[in-house]
Every structure is written in structure tokens, then in C-alpha cells.
Coordinates of C-alpha atoms and ligand atoms in Angstrom, one line a residue:
X18 CA 0.0 0.0 0.0
X19 CA 1.6 3.3 -1.0
X20 CA 2.2 5.8 1.8
X21 CA -0.7 8.3 1.4
X22 CA 1.0 10.8 3.7
X23 CA 4.4 10.5 2.2
X24 CA 4.0 13.9 0.5
X25 CA 3.4 15.6 3.8
X26 CA 6.5 16.4 5.8
X27 CA 6.8 18.7 8.8
X28 CA 9.5 21.3 8.7
X29 CA 12.2 20.8 11.3
X30 CA 11.9 24.3 12.6
X31 CA 8.8 26.4 12.7
X32 CA 9.0 29.9 11.1
X33 CA 6.8 32.9 11.7
X34 CA 5.6 32.6 8.1
X35 CA 4.3 29.1 8.9
X36 CA 2.2 30.4 11.7
X37 CA 0.8 33.2 9.5
X38 CA 0.2 30.7 6.8
X39 CA -1.8 28.4 9.1
X40 CA -3.8 31.4 10.5
X41 CA -4.7 32.7 7.0
X42 CA -5.7 29.2 5.7
X43 CA -7.8 28.6 8.9
X44 CA -9.5 32.0 8.4
X45 CA -10.3 31.2 4.8
X46 CA -11.7 27.7 5.7
X47 CA -13.7 29.3 8.5
X48 CA -15.2 31.9 6.2
X49 CA -16.0 29.2 3.6
X50 CA -17.8 27.2 6.3
X51 CA -19.8 30.2 7.4
X52 CA -20.7 31.0 3.8
X53 CA -21.9 27.5 2.9
X54 CA -23.5 26.6 6.2
X55 CA -27.1 25.7 5.7
X56 CA -26.9 25.7 1.9
X57 CA -26.9 22.8 -0.5
X58 CA -23.2 23.2 -0.9
X59 CA -22.7 21.3 2.3
X60 CA -24.3 18.1 0.8
X61 CA -22.2 18.6 -2.3
X62 CA -19.0 19.0 -0.3
X63 CA -19.9 15.8 1.6
X64 CA -20.4 14.0 -1.7
X65 CA -17.1 15.2 -3.0
X66 CA -15.3 14.0 0.2
X67 CA -16.9 10.5 -0.3
X68 CA -15.6 10.4 -3.9
X69 CA -12.2 11.5 -2.8
X70 CA -12.1 8.9 0.0
X71 CA -13.2 6.2 -2.5
X72 CA -10.5 7.3 -4.9
X73 CA -7.8 7.0 -2.2
X74 CA -9.1 3.5 -1.3
X75 CA -9.2 2.4 -4.9
X76 CA -5.6 3.6 -5.3
X77 CA -4.6 1.8 -2.1
X78 CA -6.3 -1.4 -3.2
X79 CA -5.2 -1.2 -6.8
X80 CA -8.8 -1.2 -8.3
X81 CA -7.8 0.2 -11.7
X82 CA -11.3 0.6 -13.3
X83 CA -12.8 2.3 -10.3
X84 CA -9.7 4.5 -10.0
X85 CA -10.0 5.6 -13.6
X86 CA -13.7 6.4 -13.2
X87 CA -13.2 8.4 -10.0
X88 CA -10.1 10.2 -11.3
X89 CA -12.1 11.5 -14.3
X90 CA -14.9 12.6 -12.0
X91 CA -12.6 14.4 -9.6
X92 CA -10.7 16.2 -12.4
X93 CA -13.9 17.8 -13.6
X94 CA -15.4 18.5 -10.1
X95 CA -14.1 22.1 -10.0
X96 CA -16.0 22.8 -13.3
X97 CA -19.1 21.1 -12.0
X98 CA -19.0 23.1 -8.8
X99 CA -18.6 26.4 -10.6
X100 CA -21.6 25.6 -12.9
X101 CA -23.9 24.5 -10.0
X102 CA -22.9 27.2 -7.7
X103 CA -22.5 30.2 -10.0
X104 CA -25.1 32.3 -8.1
X105 CA -23.6 31.4 -4.7
X106 CA -20.1 32.1 -6.0
X107 CA -21.2 35.5 -7.3
X108 CA -22.8 36.3 -3.9
X109 CA -19.7 35.2 -2.0
X110 CA -17.3 37.2 -4.1
X111 CA -19.6 40.3 -3.8
X112 CA -19.6 39.8 -0.1
X113 CA -15.8 39.6 0.0
X114 CA -15.4 42.6 -2.1
X115 CA -17.3 44.8 0.3
X116 CA -15.2 47.3 2.1
X117 CA -15.8 47.5 5.8
X118 CA -15.2 51.3 5.6
X119 CA -18.1 52.1 3.4
X120 CA -21.1 52.5 5.7
X121 CA -24.5 51.8 4.5
X122 CA -25.8 55.3 5.3
X123 CA -26.1 56.1 1.6
X124 CA -29.6 57.5 2.0
X125 CA -30.6 60.6 3.9
X126 CA -33.3 60.6 6.6
X127 CA -35.6 62.8 4.5
X128 CA -35.3 60.4 1.6
X129 CA -36.1 57.5 3.8
X130 CA -39.2 59.3 5.0
X131 CA -40.4 59.9 1.4
X132 CA -39.9 56.2 0.6
X133 CA -41.8 55.1 3.8
X134 CA -44.7 57.4 3.1
X135 CA -44.9 56.2 -0.5
X136 CA -44.9 52.6 0.4
X137 CA -47.5 53.1 3.1
X138 CA -49.7 55.1 0.7
X139 CA -49.4 52.4 -2.0
X140 CA -50.3 49.7 0.5
X141 CA -53.4 51.6 1.7
X142 CA -54.5 52.0 -1.9
X143 CA -53.9 48.3 -2.6
X144 CA -51.3 49.1 -5.3
X145 CA -48.5 46.5 -5.7
X146 CA -45.0 47.9 -5.8
X147 CA -41.3 46.9 -5.8
X148 CA -38.8 49.5 -4.7
X149 CA -35.1 48.7 -4.6
X150 CA -32.6 50.8 -2.6
X151 CA -29.2 50.4 -4.0
X152 CA -26.3 50.0 -1.6
X153 CA -22.7 48.9 -2.3
X154 CA -23.4 46.4 -5.1
X155 CA -24.0 48.1 -8.4
X156 CA -27.4 47.3 -10.1
X157 CA -26.5 48.4 -13.6
X158 CA -27.5 45.1 -15.3
X159 CA -31.0 45.4 -13.9
X160 CA -31.3 49.1 -14.4
X161 CA -30.6 48.5 -18.1
X162 CA -33.8 46.4 -18.4
X163 CA -35.9 49.5 -17.4
X164 CA -36.1 53.2 -18.1
X165 CA -33.8 55.9 -16.5
X166 CA -35.8 58.5 -14.7
X167 CA -33.2 60.3 -12.6
X168 CA -35.5 62.5 -10.7
X169 CA -35.9 63.9 -7.2
X170 CA -37.0 61.3 -4.6
X171 CA -40.6 62.4 -3.9
X172 CA -43.3 60.2 -2.5
X173 CA -45.9 61.5 -4.9
X174 CA -43.8 60.5 -7.9
X175 CA -43.1 57.0 -6.4
X176 CA -46.8 56.5 -5.9
X177 CA -47.6 57.8 -9.5
X178 CA -45.1 55.3 -11.0
X179 CA -46.9 52.3 -9.6
X180 CA -50.5 53.4 -10.5
X181 CA -51.9 50.7 -12.8
X182 CA -52.4 53.2 -15.6
X183 CA -48.8 54.3 -15.5
X184 CA -46.7 52.9 -18.3
X185 CA -43.9 52.3 -15.8
X186 CA -45.8 50.4 -13.2
X187 CA -44.7 46.9 -14.2
X188 CA -41.4 46.0 -12.7
X189 CA -39.2 47.6 -10.0
X190 CA -38.1 51.1 -9.2
X191 CA -34.4 51.6 -8.3
X192 CA -33.4 54.3 -5.8
X193 CA -29.8 55.3 -6.1
X194 CA -27.9 58.0 -4.3
X195 CA -31.1 59.7 -3.0
X196 CA -32.8 59.8 -6.4
X197 CA -35.4 57.8 -8.3
X198 CA -32.9 56.4 -10.7
X199 CA -35.0 54.1 -12.9
X200 CA -38.3 52.3 -13.2
X201 CA -39.8 49.2 -14.8
X202 CA -36.7 47.2 -14.1
X203 CA -36.8 43.4 -14.4
X204 CA -35.2 41.4 -11.6
X205 CA -33.9 37.9 -11.5
X206 CA -36.4 35.4 -9.9
X207 CA -35.3 33.4 -6.9
X208 CA -34.7 29.7 -7.4
X209 CA -35.4 29.1 -3.7
X210 CA -37.9 26.1 -3.6
X211 CA -38.8 26.6 0.0
X212 CA -40.4 30.1 -0.5
X213 CA -43.9 30.4 1.0
X214 CA -46.4 29.5 -1.7
X215 CA -48.5 32.6 -0.9
X216 CA -45.8 34.7 -2.6
X217 CA -46.0 35.3 -6.3
X218 CA -43.6 36.7 -8.9
X219 CA -43.2 40.1 -7.3
X220 CA -41.8 38.6 -4.1
X221 CA -39.8 36.0 -6.0
X222 CA -38.2 38.8 -7.9
X223 CA -37.4 40.7 -4.7
X224 CA -36.0 37.6 -3.1
X225 CA -33.9 36.8 -6.2
X226 CA -32.2 40.2 -6.2
X227 CA -31.6 40.1 -2.5
X228 CA -29.9 36.7 -2.9
X229 CA -27.4 38.2 -5.3
X230 CA -26.8 41.7 -4.0
X231 CA -26.8 43.7 -0.8
X232 CA -29.8 45.9 -2.0
X233 CA -32.7 46.4 0.3
X234 CA -36.0 45.8 -1.5
X235 CA -39.5 46.9 -0.4
X236 CA -42.4 44.9 -1.7
X237 CA -46.0 46.0 -1.4
X238 CA -48.5 43.3 -2.0
X239 CA -51.5 44.2 -4.2
X240 CA -53.4 41.3 -2.8
X241 CA -52.8 41.4 0.9
X242 CA -51.5 45.1 1.2
X243 CA -48.6 43.6 3.2
X244 CA -45.4 45.6 3.1
X245 CA -42.2 43.5 3.2
X246 CA -38.5 44.3 3.6
X247 CA -36.5 41.9 1.6
X248 CA -32.7 41.5 2.0
X249 CA -30.1 38.9 2.2
X250 CA -32.5 36.2 0.8
X251 CA -35.1 36.8 3.5
X252 CA -38.6 38.3 3.2
X253 CA -39.6 40.1 6.4
X254 CA -43.3 41.2 6.5
X255 CA -43.8 44.5 8.4
X256 CA -46.5 44.6 11.1
X257 CA -47.1 48.3 10.8
X258 CA -45.6 51.6 9.7
X259 CA -43.7 52.0 12.9
X260 CA -42.0 48.6 12.5
X261 CA -41.1 49.5 8.9
X262 CA -39.6 52.8 10.0
X263 CA -37.6 51.2 12.8
X264 CA -36.2 48.4 10.4
X265 CA -35.2 50.9 7.7
X266 CA -33.7 53.4 10.0
X267 CA -31.7 50.6 11.6
X268 CA -30.3 49.6 8.2
X269 CA -29.6 53.0 6.7
X270 CA -29.1 55.6 9.4
X271 CA -25.9 55.3 11.4
X272 CA -27.0 55.9 14.9
X273 CA -25.2 58.6 16.8
X274 CA -22.4 57.0 18.7
X275 CA -22.4 57.4 22.4
X276 CA -19.4 59.5 23.6
X277 CA -16.9 57.6 25.6
X278 CA -17.4 57.7 29.4
X279 CA -14.4 60.1 30.0
X280 CA -15.8 62.6 27.5
X281 CA -19.2 62.5 29.1
X282 CA -17.6 63.0 32.5
X283 CA -15.6 66.1 31.4
X284 CA -18.8 67.5 29.9
X285 CA -20.6 67.1 33.1
X286 CA -17.9 68.9 35.1
X287 CA -18.0 71.9 32.8
X288 CA -20.2 74.7 34.1
Ligands
ATP24 N1 -38.9 39.5 -12.6 C1 -39.6 40.6 -12.2 N2 -39.0 41.7 -12.0 C2 -39.6 42.8 -11.6 N3 -40.9 42.9 -11.3 C3 -41.6 41.7 -11.5 C4 -41.0 40.5 -11.9 N4 -41.9 39.5 -12.0 C5 -43.1 40.1 -11.6 N5 -42.9 41.4 -11.3 C6 -44.0 42.4 -10.8 O1 -44.9 41.7 -10.0 C7 -46.2 41.8 -10.6 C8 -46.9 40.5 -10.5 O2 -47.0 40.2 -9.2 P1 -47.7 38.8 -8.7 O3 -49.1 39.1 -8.5 O4 -47.3 37.6 -9.5 O5 -46.8 38.7 -7.4 P2 -47.1 38.6 -5.8 O6 -45.8 38.4 -5.2 O7 -48.3 37.6 -5.6 O8 -47.6 40.1 -5.5 P3 -49.1 40.5 -5.0 O9 -49.2 40.1 -3.6 O10 -49.0 42.0 -5.2 O11 -50.1 39.9 -6.0 C9 -46.0 42.2 -12.0 O12 -47.1 42.9 -12.5 C10 -44.7 42.9 -12.0 O13 -44.9 44.3 -11.8

């Protein structure tokens, strides 16, 4: 039986680079586990491990036909993985490319108020709507499917776009940098099979975009009047206007940081 571990040898002395190397690899493996946890990638990884194990066994036991079959399967596994997980890989790379320095406060409080008022008004009138608030991930490929508006963010205009008689009511509105950037945009539908059956195409489209980007999407149901905040592959129905306001402010407005204790103490001492 060939020595399977003969290729691995431990260095006689440990260098600081080895420690850094181990830490970096551990961090990458940890991030990959976090990213794939709870997804179908876990089952696929388990399947690939079983194939790899069988391959090692077939090599050890000299089972030539099985070895040949498994080798050809293992050599194309990278390609198969990329094809099956193209959406997940895209999401993971987007996630990695995000800079921790760019805060999500890319929308002013007044603009948020306009959006909330519009969404509440649309819901009261039983008008379906889909409003996307762009964040760090660019949405150009979806914007190109619609019409550029590039206008001031006003609740009246938002409501008017979604009126059934409006030529732009079908599809989604994109809010970008505090402006109504485009309308009638077509979004990718989610392939999630476990989505609640009561949701139709509008919500599937919102979910699809949220799975691929960091955008925050507001969906108003024409049927139930329910307002939902969709992001990160999750649809969260809003109980009432207050809840909607709290959730959106939490996402977009950076709360004022409390001053450190010593600063507050100095302030207090001052006359
Ligand atoms: N891929 C898509 N991209 C953007 N908007 C879409 C897409 N698919 C459907 N829509 C919008 O959703 C509307 C249809 O919604 P549908 O009734 O199927 O969804 P729903 O989730 O059940 O919403 P509602 O509760 O309002 O009925 C379309 O008129 C269109 O405006």
C-alpha cells in the first residue's frame, strides 16, 4: 500500500511565516464554512469528500477501473462546482469585495421618509410595488432592463409610477444616491424552492435580487396590502408603519455613537 501521507512532511523548525500561513488558511476555511453553512453546498461537499475517499481507497487497493472512473470525475469536479454554484459564488465574491469602511448610510433621513410614506400610501390603496434601494453592489445590469428617470425622490412620484395606468408600473423602481434612478426594471427570480407558496412573482423577484446583491427591497402586495422588507435572501413582513420605520432606520441611518465615558464625565464637570 503506498504511503498516502508521504507527500506531507513537517519542517524541522517552525518559522513565523508558517504560523501566518496556518492562520490565513484557517481563516479562509472558517469563512467558507460560514458562507456555505445551511446551503446545498454542504451536501455537495460531503459527496465530493466521499468520492475523494473512494479514490484513495481504490488507489490503495489497486482497483484500476474504479480508480480511472473516479479520477475523471474528480478532475472535472471544479468545473461542475462552478456551474452548479454560479449564483452562490457570485454572492460570496460580492460579499468579500465589500469594504468595511463604506457605511450603509447612503440615504438621507428625509429620503427615507419619502420612501416610507410612498410605500404606506401604496399599501393603503392596494397598489402593488417593488422598490429597490441600492447600496454597495451596483445594479446596472437590472437598471438597463428598465427606463432611466433620474428624478428627485418624492413620495408622490413614487406612488404615481406604480399606479396601474402608468406605463412604468410593471417591474421595479431603483433608488440610487437619493434619487429615483430608474423604473420598470426586471429582476432575477429566486430559485429558492422553500419560498412560502402565498408569494407570487413580485416577491420571488425581490428575493432573487436580494440573494445576489446587498440591495434592500421593499415589496408591497397588491393582494394582501402587506409591506415586506427583503434583503439577504429573507422576506420580512412588516407589522405596521412603525416597524417599517424602525427596520429601515436601523439599516440605513448610522445611529449617533455614544461618547466615551471620560468625555461625558468632562462635559458634566464643565459649568
Ligand atoms: N422578474 C420581475 N422583475 C420585476 N418585477 C416583477 C417581476 N416579476 C413580476 N414582477 C412584478 O410583479 C407583478 C406581479 O406580481 P404577482 O401578483 O405575481 O406577485 P405577488 O408576489 O403575488 O404580489 P401581489 O401580492 O402584489 O399579488 C408584475 O405585475 C410585475 O410588476
